[in-house]
Each structure stands twice: as structure tokens, then as C-alpha cells.
Amino acid sequence: WCRPGNCLTAKEPRKTGRRRLPILVRNPLADVSGSTPDTNADQVKADQVNADQVHVDKVPAAGPRRDRRPTAPDGIVVVDKPGGWTSHDVVARMRHLAGTRRVGHAGTLDPMATGVLVIGIGRATRLLGHISGSDKTYAATIRLGSSTTTDDADGELVETAPADRVAAVDDAAIAAVIATLTGDIMQRPSAVSAIKVDGRRAYERVRAGEAVELAARAVTITEFAVIAIRRANGAIDLDVRVVCTSGTYI
């Protein structure tokens, strides 16, 4: 605080590095009424203060400035997802590399699946909805004669068909069944899929011991081609190529 005639405002020096804050210099002999008694040579006069040199350090010296990490440009990245990675693992890694949290993907791949995972960065995430709706092509191996807890190779084996029943399935029988799974069909997704049931993922309910049966949905299988048939150890392995619409479970 100050009264007119008893103080002056120091100017802030133009310096770099430390921040200098101005202060008010008050005549120590001024009384509260504003009157100033006579002074002698030993008394301090306000006009003797060099205002350009009066300052206080209120902020400690800042450390070396760290440049902000640049972000990647907006765009689409095609990732060859390795086995063992979830789609979220890929997104998390891409967020770190791109320097932004605005990253998404155009369709979930199971951890065991490998291959194309389309990633959008920045404003390109708006395009993912259009990409995810396009047809997809899968190369897979289907084993006839056994079933697992997860309906894929990652699950625990729960049932094996007798060897004589497996041997009775000939190539013609396989082709006949594949024909019924081609075209416009109603497919019931696996109970361990990521589809939400009353706000929870289906696989979470299965792991909690609940019995989950999902409703069938309409999908289109454009192509279901058998590349090779292998018979060994009481099972039949089919190498197949499937072209299907979005939302189809292989």
C-alpha cells in the first residue's frame, strides 16, 4: 500500500531468465497521515532510489525448457498385427508413437489373429466407421473333431469326437456343409465374443460363470473356399479362405 507522494512504482527490467516482479518503495519516514517530516542527509528520500534496479525474485529460476513432443500428422496406418497382441494394445502403442490420444481402429481382431488392423490417427478417426463397414477377407484353419472353451485354438479342449466319426466325414460332406454357410445366412456369434449384453461384454459374463447365448444376426459370406484338407491324429484340418461382411465371426 502507499499514499500519494510517499511511494513510487519500480519499473520491471527487460531481462531474460528469471522473472522480475515490480515492488512499491515507500519512504520509511512517512507517517500514516501522509505528511512527511523534515529529513536530513542521513534520511532516505524516495527520489534517491533507482527504480530500474529495485526488484524481487518471486519465482525461482526455471530449469531447461523441454520442447513439447511433436504429434504425428492425421492419417490412416495399416498395421500387420502380431499374434498375442490385442487390438487395444496396438492402439495404446500407436498413441505413444503418434504423441496423441486421438487414435482408434476399424475393427477388433482377437489376440490370436494376425494381419491387417487399420488404425486412424487424429481427424482420420472419422473415417474408421466407413472402413469398418467394408468386406473383409480371412485365411484360417478350421479343425473338425474337437471343441474348446473359446471356440478357437486359444481355449482349453473340452470335447473330442470319436476317431471313427471323424473318419466318416468325407470331402463331399464337408463341401455340402460349407455350401449352407455361404451367401446370406443367420450366424450366432460365439458366447466369448466382445458383444455387450446388458452393458457387459459377453466373454466377461462367461468368465463369471454365466450361461450366455447371443442372438443370431444376418451376415453375408461372399466366398468360402477350401484351400487344403489334412487328416491326421483323429482330426480334420481345413485351410480356408473366407470373404465376408463386417460383423462376421470366423
C-alpha atoms as a printed R data frame, in Angstrom:
    type eleno elety resid chain resno       x       y       z
1   ATOM     1    CA   TRP     A     1   0.000   0.000   0.000
2   ATOM     2    CA   CYS     A     2   1.088   3.633  -0.383
3   ATOM     3    CA   ARG     A     3  -0.154   7.179  -0.307
4   ATOM     4    CA   PRO     A     4   0.414   9.817  -2.985
5   ATOM     5    CA   GLY     A     5   3.855  11.315  -2.653
6   ATOM     6    CA   ASN     A     6   5.145   8.612  -0.332
7   ATOM     7    CA   CYS     A     7   5.873   5.835  -2.822
8   ATOM     8    CA   LEU     A     8   6.752   5.105  -6.392
9   ATOM     9    CA   THR     A     9   6.361   2.075  -8.641
10  ATOM    10    CA   ALA     A    10   9.522   0.364  -9.782
11  ATOM    11    CA   LYS     A    11   9.750  -0.498 -13.451
12  ATOM    12    CA   GLU     A    12  10.182  -4.125 -14.453
13  ATOM    13    CA   PRO     A    13  13.595  -4.572 -16.113
14  ATOM    14    CA   ARG     A    14  13.623  -6.209 -19.533
15  ATOM    15    CA   LYS     A    15  15.733  -9.241 -18.751
16  ATOM    16    CA   THR     A    16  15.599 -12.886 -19.703
17  ATOM    17    CA   GLY     A    17  15.966 -15.921 -17.472
18  ATOM    18    CA   ARG     A    18  14.471 -15.017 -14.137
19  ATOM    19    CA   ARG     A    19  11.154 -13.293 -13.852
20  ATOM    20    CA   ARG     A    20  11.403  -9.910 -12.148
21  ATOM    21    CA   LEU     A    21   8.352  -8.576 -10.313
22  ATOM    22    CA   PRO     A    22   7.936  -4.860  -9.505
23  ATOM    23    CA   ILE     A    23   7.551  -3.641  -5.910
24  ATOM    24    CA   LEU     A    24   6.429  -0.424  -4.288
25  ATOM    25    CA   VAL     A    25   9.073   1.639  -2.450
26  ATOM    26    CA   ARG     A    26   7.738   3.656   0.465
27  ATOM    27    CA   ASN     A    27   9.508   6.468   2.328
28  ATOM    28    CA   PRO     A    28  10.166   4.849   5.694
29  ATOM    29    CA   LEU     A    29   9.741   8.233   7.444
30  ATOM    30    CA   ALA     A    30   6.271   8.929   6.076
31  ATOM    31    CA   ASP     A    31   3.513   8.726   8.684
32  ATOM    32    CA   VAL     A    32   0.132   7.255   8.095
33  ATOM    33    CA   SER     A    33  -1.459  10.663   7.622
34  ATOM    34    CA   GLY     A    34   0.564  11.238   4.517
35  ATOM    35    CA   SER     A    35   2.716  14.103   5.890
36  ATOM    36    CA   THR     A    36   6.495  13.790   5.618
37  ATOM    37    CA   PRO     A    37   8.678  15.274   8.376
38  ATOM    38    CA   ASP     A    38  11.808  17.203   7.565
39  ATOM    39    CA   THR     A    39  14.678  14.981   6.603
40  ATOM    40    CA   ASN     A    40  18.407  15.380   6.842
41  ATOM    41    CA   ALA     A    41  21.207  13.960   4.730
42  ATOM    42    CA   ASP     A    42  21.014  10.610   6.504
43  ATOM    43    CA   GLN     A    43  17.342  10.141   5.781
44  ATOM    44    CA   VAL     A    44  16.139   8.172   2.864
45  ATOM    45    CA   LYS     A    45  14.462  10.060   0.070
46  ATOM    46    CA   ALA     A    46  12.318   8.275  -2.451
47  ATOM    47    CA   ASP     A    47  13.888  10.146  -5.346
48  ATOM    48    CA   GLN     A    48  17.267   8.676  -4.441
49  ATOM    49    CA   VAL     A    49  16.063   5.171  -5.239
50  ATOM    50    CA   ASN     A    50  16.986   3.868  -8.644
51  ATOM    51    CA   ALA     A    51  13.677   2.339  -9.694
52  ATOM    52    CA   ASP     A    52  15.277   0.373 -12.519
53  ATOM    53    CA   GLN     A    53  17.319  -1.637 -10.034
54  ATOM    54    CA   VAL     A    54  14.624  -2.399  -7.451
55  ATOM    55    CA   HIS     A    55  13.198  -5.869  -7.878
56  ATOM    56    CA   VAL     A    56  12.387  -9.030  -6.021
57  ATOM    57    CA   ASP     A    57  12.630 -12.638  -7.172
58  ATOM    58    CA   LYS     A    58   9.233 -14.184  -6.552
59  ATOM    59    CA   VAL     A    59   9.668 -17.148  -8.913
60  ATOM    60    CA   PRO     A    60  12.671 -19.486  -8.707
61  ATOM    61    CA   ALA     A    61  14.802 -19.875 -11.761
62  ATOM    62    CA   ALA     A    62  13.165 -22.247 -14.232
63  ATOM    63    CA   GLY     A    63  15.004 -25.343 -15.402
64  ATOM    64    CA   PRO     A    64  15.828 -26.053 -19.016
65  ATOM    65    CA   ARG     A    65  12.740 -25.831 -21.190
66  ATOM    66    CA   ARG     A    66  11.522 -29.135 -22.556
67  ATOM    67    CA   ASP     A    67  10.130 -28.922 -26.049
68  ATOM    68    CA   ARG     A    68   6.719 -30.469 -26.482
69  ATOM    69    CA   ARG     A    69   6.856 -33.738 -28.356
70  ATOM    70    CA   PRO     A    70   5.505 -33.255 -31.886
71  ATOM    71    CA   THR     A    71   2.398 -35.200 -32.842
72  ATOM    72    CA   ALA     A    72   2.060 -37.335 -35.924
73  ATOM    73    CA   PRO     A    73   0.034 -35.988 -38.867
74  ATOM    74    CA   ASP     A    74  -3.577 -37.085 -39.293
75  ATOM    75    CA   GLY     A    75  -3.887 -40.231 -41.385
76  ATOM    76    CA   ILE     A    76  -4.519 -43.953 -41.733
77  ATOM    77    CA   VAL     A    77  -1.929 -46.553 -40.673
78  ATOM    78    CA   VAL     A    78  -2.164 -50.176 -41.799
79  ATOM    79    CA   VAL     A    79  -0.695 -52.386 -39.066
80  ATOM    80    CA   ASP     A    80   0.310 -56.027 -39.512
81  ATOM    81    CA   LYS     A    81  -0.814 -57.109 -36.041
82  ATOM    82    CA   PRO     A    82   1.303 -59.875 -34.496
83  ATOM    83    CA   GLY     A    83  -0.208 -62.744 -32.561
84  ATOM    84    CA   GLY     A    84  -0.659 -62.221 -28.829
85  ATOM    85    CA   TRP     A    85  -1.473 -58.504 -29.139
86  ATOM    86    CA   THR     A    86  -4.997 -57.234 -28.533
87  ATOM    87    CA   SER     A    87  -6.354 -54.506 -30.753
88  ATOM    88    CA   HIS     A    88  -6.224 -52.181 -27.741
89  ATOM    89    CA   ASP     A    89  -2.526 -52.991 -27.278
90  ATOM    90    CA   VAL     A    90  -1.888 -51.756 -30.823
91  ATOM    91    CA   VAL     A    91  -3.909 -48.576 -30.223
92  ATOM    92    CA   ALA     A    92  -2.029 -47.866 -26.978
93  ATOM    93    CA   ARG     A    93   1.314 -48.317 -28.713
94  ATOM    94    CA   MET     A    94   0.250 -46.071 -31.588
95  ATOM    95    CA   ARG     A    95  -0.852 -43.354 -29.147
96  ATOM    96    CA   HIS     A    96   2.641 -43.360 -27.690
97  ATOM    97    CA   LEU     A    97   4.341 -43.246 -31.087
98  ATOM    98    CA   ALA     A    98   1.997 -40.606 -32.536
99  ATOM    99    CA   GLY     A    99   2.030 -38.397 -29.442
100 ATOM   100    CA   THR     A   100  -1.769 -38.135 -29.288
101 ATOM   101    CA   ARG     A   101  -4.634 -39.984 -27.645
102 ATOM   102    CA   ARG     A   102  -6.878 -39.488 -30.668
103 ATOM   103    CA   VAL     A   103  -6.269 -42.959 -32.099
104 ATOM   104    CA   GLY     A   104  -8.760 -45.711 -32.975
105 ATOM   105    CA   HIS     A   105  -9.098 -48.866 -35.055
106 ATOM   106    CA   ALA     A   106 -11.541 -50.051 -37.701
107 ATOM   107    CA   GLY     A   107 -12.417 -53.445 -36.222
108 ATOM   108    CA   THR     A   108 -11.323 -55.706 -33.398
109 ATOM   109    CA   LEU     A   109  -9.010 -58.645 -34.031
110 ATOM   110    CA   ASP     A   110  -8.690 -61.376 -31.411
111 ATOM   111    CA   PRO     A   111  -5.265 -61.694 -29.747
112 ATOM   112    CA   MET     A   112  -4.512 -64.917 -31.649
113 ATOM   113    CA   ALA     A   113  -5.353 -63.341 -35.015
114 ATOM   114    CA   THR     A   114  -2.607 -61.805 -37.133
115 ATOM   115    CA   GLY     A   115  -2.777 -59.476 -40.099
116 ATOM   116    CA   VAL     A   116  -4.306 -56.173 -41.118
117 ATOM   117    CA   LEU     A   117  -5.552 -53.828 -38.395
118 ATOM   118    CA   VAL     A   118  -6.492 -50.393 -39.754
119 ATOM   119    CA   ILE     A   119  -5.563 -47.539 -37.382
120 ATOM   120    CA   GLY     A   120  -6.782 -43.949 -37.629
121 ATOM   121    CA   ILE     A   121  -4.851 -41.005 -36.165
122 ATOM   122    CA   GLY     A   122  -6.264 -37.551 -35.433
123 ATOM   123    CA   ARG     A   123  -9.040 -36.395 -37.706
124 ATOM   124    CA   ALA     A   124  -8.708 -39.584 -39.746
125 ATOM   125    CA   THR     A   125 -10.542 -41.435 -36.949
126 ATOM   126    CA   ARG     A   126 -13.722 -40.047 -38.530
127 ATOM   127    CA   LEU     A   127 -13.125 -42.335 -41.497
128 ATOM   128    CA   LEU     A   128 -12.914 -45.544 -39.446
129 ATOM   129    CA   GLY     A   129 -16.684 -46.055 -39.449
130 ATOM   130    CA   HIS     A   130 -16.673 -46.163 -43.251
131 ATOM   131    CA   ILE     A   131 -13.695 -48.528 -43.381
132 ATOM   132    CA   SER     A   132 -15.059 -50.927 -40.764
133 ATOM   133    CA   GLY     A   133 -18.212 -51.458 -42.805
134 ATOM   134    CA   SER     A   134 -16.339 -52.849 -45.808
135 ATOM   135    CA   ASP     A   135 -15.954 -56.566 -46.579
136 ATOM   136    CA   LYS     A   136 -13.099 -58.500 -45.025
137 ATOM   137    CA   THR     A   137 -11.012 -61.483 -46.117
138 ATOM   138    CA   TYR     A   138  -9.761 -64.118 -43.686
139 ATOM   139    CA   ALA     A   139  -7.346 -67.022 -44.072
140 ATOM   140    CA   ALA     A   140  -7.941 -69.593 -41.346
141 ATOM   141    CA   THR     A   141  -7.543 -73.208 -40.330
142 ATOM   142    CA   ILE     A   142 -10.651 -74.989 -39.062
143 ATOM   143    CA   ARG     A   143 -10.273 -78.200 -37.075
144 ATOM   144    CA   LEU     A   144 -13.117 -80.693 -37.238
145 ATOM   145    CA   GLY     A   145 -13.435 -83.223 -34.420
146 ATOM   146    CA   SER     A   146 -12.760 -81.120 -31.312
147 ATOM   147    CA   SER     A   147 -14.166 -78.125 -29.430
148 ATOM   148    CA   THR     A   148 -12.681 -75.650 -26.921
149 ATOM   149    CA   THR     A   149 -13.909 -73.270 -24.235
150 ATOM   150    CA   THR     A   150 -13.383 -70.266 -26.514
151 ATOM   151    CA   ASP     A   151 -14.323 -71.804 -29.891
152 ATOM   152    CA   ASP     A   152 -10.771 -71.196 -31.110
153 ATOM   153    CA   ALA     A   153  -7.258 -72.568 -30.660
154 ATOM   154    CA   ASP     A   154  -6.573 -70.429 -27.584
155 ATOM   155    CA   GLY     A   155  -9.185 -72.186 -25.428
156 ATOM   156    CA   GLU     A   156  -8.965 -75.375 -23.416
157 ATOM   157    CA   LEU     A   157 -10.017 -78.585 -25.108
158 ATOM   158    CA   VAL     A   158 -13.386 -79.704 -23.750
159 ATOM   159    CA   GLU     A   159 -14.546 -82.379 -26.192
160 ATOM   160    CA   THR     A   160 -13.086 -84.676 -28.860
161 ATOM   161    CA   ALA     A   161 -15.140 -86.666 -31.341
162 ATOM   162    CA   PRO     A   162 -14.511 -90.424 -31.684
163 ATOM   163    CA   ALA     A   163 -11.995 -91.260 -34.392
164 ATOM   164    CA   ASP     A   164 -14.481 -93.376 -36.335
165 ATOM   165    CA   ARG     A   165 -16.953 -90.494 -36.573
166 ATOM   166    CA   VAL     A   166 -14.214 -88.151 -37.802
167 ATOM   167    CA   ALA     A   167 -13.089 -90.704 -40.390
168 ATOM   168    CA   ALA     A   168 -16.659 -90.987 -41.690
169 ATOM   169    CA   VAL     A   169 -16.653 -87.303 -42.764
170 ATOM   170    CA   ASP     A   170 -15.614 -87.296 -46.412
171 ATOM   171    CA   ASP     A   171 -14.787 -84.372 -48.682
172 ATOM   172    CA   ALA     A   172 -18.292 -84.336 -50.162
173 ATOM   173    CA   ALA     A   173 -19.848 -83.933 -46.734
174 ATOM   174    CA   ILE     A   174 -17.518 -81.035 -45.985
175 ATOM   175    CA   ALA     A   175 -18.430 -79.301 -49.265
176 ATOM   176    CA   ALA     A   176 -22.149 -79.770 -48.578
177 ATOM   177    CA   VAL     A   177 -21.959 -78.105 -45.178
178 ATOM   178    CA   ILE     A   178 -19.812 -75.235 -46.492
179 ATOM   179    CA   ALA     A   179 -22.455 -74.567 -49.129
180 ATOM   180    CA   THR     A   180 -25.034 -73.981 -46.383
181 ATOM   181    CA   LEU     A   181 -22.689 -71.421 -44.792
182 ATOM   182    CA   THR     A   182 -22.264 -69.389 -47.986
183 ATOM   183    CA   GLY     A   183 -24.377 -66.423 -49.057
184 ATOM   184    CA   ASP     A   184 -26.842 -64.584 -46.812
185 ATOM   185    CA   ILE     A   185 -27.059 -66.507 -43.538
186 ATOM   186    CA   MET     A   186 -28.028 -66.024 -39.909
187 ATOM   187    CA   GLN     A   187 -24.954 -66.512 -37.738
188 ATOM   188    CA   ARG     A   188 -24.961 -66.874 -33.959
189 ATOM   189    CA   PRO     A   189 -21.785 -65.215 -32.568
190 ATOM   190    CA   SER     A   190 -19.607 -67.044 -30.089
191 ATOM   191    CA   ALA     A   191 -20.506 -66.632 -26.434
192 ATOM   192    CA   VAL     A   192 -16.948 -65.453 -25.749
193 ATOM   193    CA   SER     A   193 -17.165 -62.558 -28.195
194 ATOM   194    CA   ALA     A   194 -16.879 -58.881 -27.246
195 ATOM   195    CA   ILE     A   195 -20.579 -58.204 -27.912
196 ATOM   196    CA   LYS     A   196 -22.188 -56.396 -24.995
197 ATOM   197    CA   VAL     A   197 -25.083 -57.984 -23.120
198 ATOM   198    CA   ASP     A   198 -26.841 -55.533 -20.759
199 ATOM   199    CA   GLY     A   199 -23.729 -53.356 -20.607
200 ATOM   200    CA   ARG     A   200 -21.169 -56.138 -20.114
201 ATOM   201    CA   ARG     A   201 -19.046 -57.988 -22.642
202 ATOM   202    CA   ALA     A   202 -20.262 -61.496 -23.380
203 ATOM   203    CA   TYR     A   203 -16.869 -63.044 -22.600
204 ATOM   204    CA   GLU     A   204 -16.843 -61.315 -19.180
205 ATOM   205    CA   ARG     A   205 -20.158 -62.965 -18.319
206 ATOM   206    CA   VAL     A   206 -18.864 -66.347 -19.489
207 ATOM   207    CA   ARG     A   207 -15.764 -65.992 -17.319
208 ATOM   208    CA   ALA     A   208 -18.023 -65.143 -14.373
209 ATOM   209    CA   GLY     A   209 -19.808 -68.477 -14.829
210 ATOM   210    CA   GLU     A   210 -22.917 -67.202 -16.595
211 ATOM   211    CA   ALA     A   211 -24.522 -69.083 -19.476
212 ATOM   212    CA   VAL     A   212 -24.620 -66.705 -22.452
213 ATOM   213    CA   GLU     A   213 -26.444 -67.312 -25.726
214 ATOM   214    CA   LEU     A   214 -26.335 -64.470 -28.216
215 ATOM   215    CA   ALA     A   215 -28.991 -63.790 -30.795
216 ATOM   216    CA   ALA     A   216 -28.279 -64.721 -34.388
217 ATOM   217    CA   ARG     A   217 -27.531 -61.882 -36.782
218 ATOM   218    CA   ALA     A   218 -27.628 -61.519 -40.545
219 ATOM   219    CA   VAL     A   219 -24.262 -61.698 -42.327
220 ATOM   220    CA   THR     A   220 -23.142 -62.387 -45.872
221 ATOM   221    CA   ILE     A   221 -20.423 -64.881 -46.801
222 ATOM   222    CA   THR     A   222 -19.350 -63.962 -50.330
223 ATOM   223    CA   GLU     A   223 -16.716 -66.668 -50.618
224 ATOM   224    CA   PHE     A   224 -15.951 -69.773 -48.519
225 ATOM   225    CA   ALA     A   225 -13.198 -71.668 -50.306
226 ATOM   226    CA   VAL     A   226 -11.356 -74.745 -49.048
227 ATOM   227    CA   ILE     A   227  -7.676 -74.450 -49.917
228 ATOM   228    CA   ALA     A   228  -6.497 -77.747 -48.405
229 ATOM   229    CA   ILE     A   229  -7.780 -80.695 -46.356
230 ATOM   230    CA   ARG     A   230  -5.461 -82.524 -43.961
231 ATOM   231    CA   ARG     A   231  -6.393 -85.634 -41.986
232 ATOM   232    CA   ALA     A   232  -4.167 -86.679 -39.085
233 ATOM   233    CA   ASN     A   233  -4.351 -87.762 -35.426
234 ATOM   234    CA   GLY     A   234  -8.094 -88.294 -35.465
235 ATOM   235    CA   ALA     A   235  -8.920 -84.782 -36.686
236 ATOM   236    CA   ILE     A   236  -9.543 -82.956 -39.955
237 ATOM   237    CA   ASP     A   237  -7.904 -79.577 -40.583
238 ATOM   238    CA   LEU     A   238  -9.348 -77.336 -43.285
239 ATOM   239    CA   ASP     A   239  -7.325 -74.411 -44.652
240 ATOM   240    CA   VAL     A   240  -9.947 -71.945 -45.854
241 ATOM   241    CA   ARG     A   241 -10.357 -68.505 -47.332
242 ATOM   242    CA   VAL     A   242 -13.444 -66.534 -46.323
243 ATOM   243    CA   VAL     A   243 -14.702 -63.219 -47.724
244 ATOM   244    CA   CYS     A   244 -17.496 -61.805 -45.578
245 ATOM   245    CA   THR     A   245 -19.280 -58.694 -44.412
246 ATOM   246    CA   SER     A   246 -18.449 -56.775 -41.266
247 ATOM   247    CA   GLY     A   247 -19.666 -58.439 -38.077
248 ATOM   248    CA   THR     A   248 -18.994 -61.998 -39.237
249 ATOM   249    CA   TYR     A   249 -17.229 -64.260 -36.747
250 ATOM   250    CA   ILE     A   250 -14.658 -66.727 -38.110
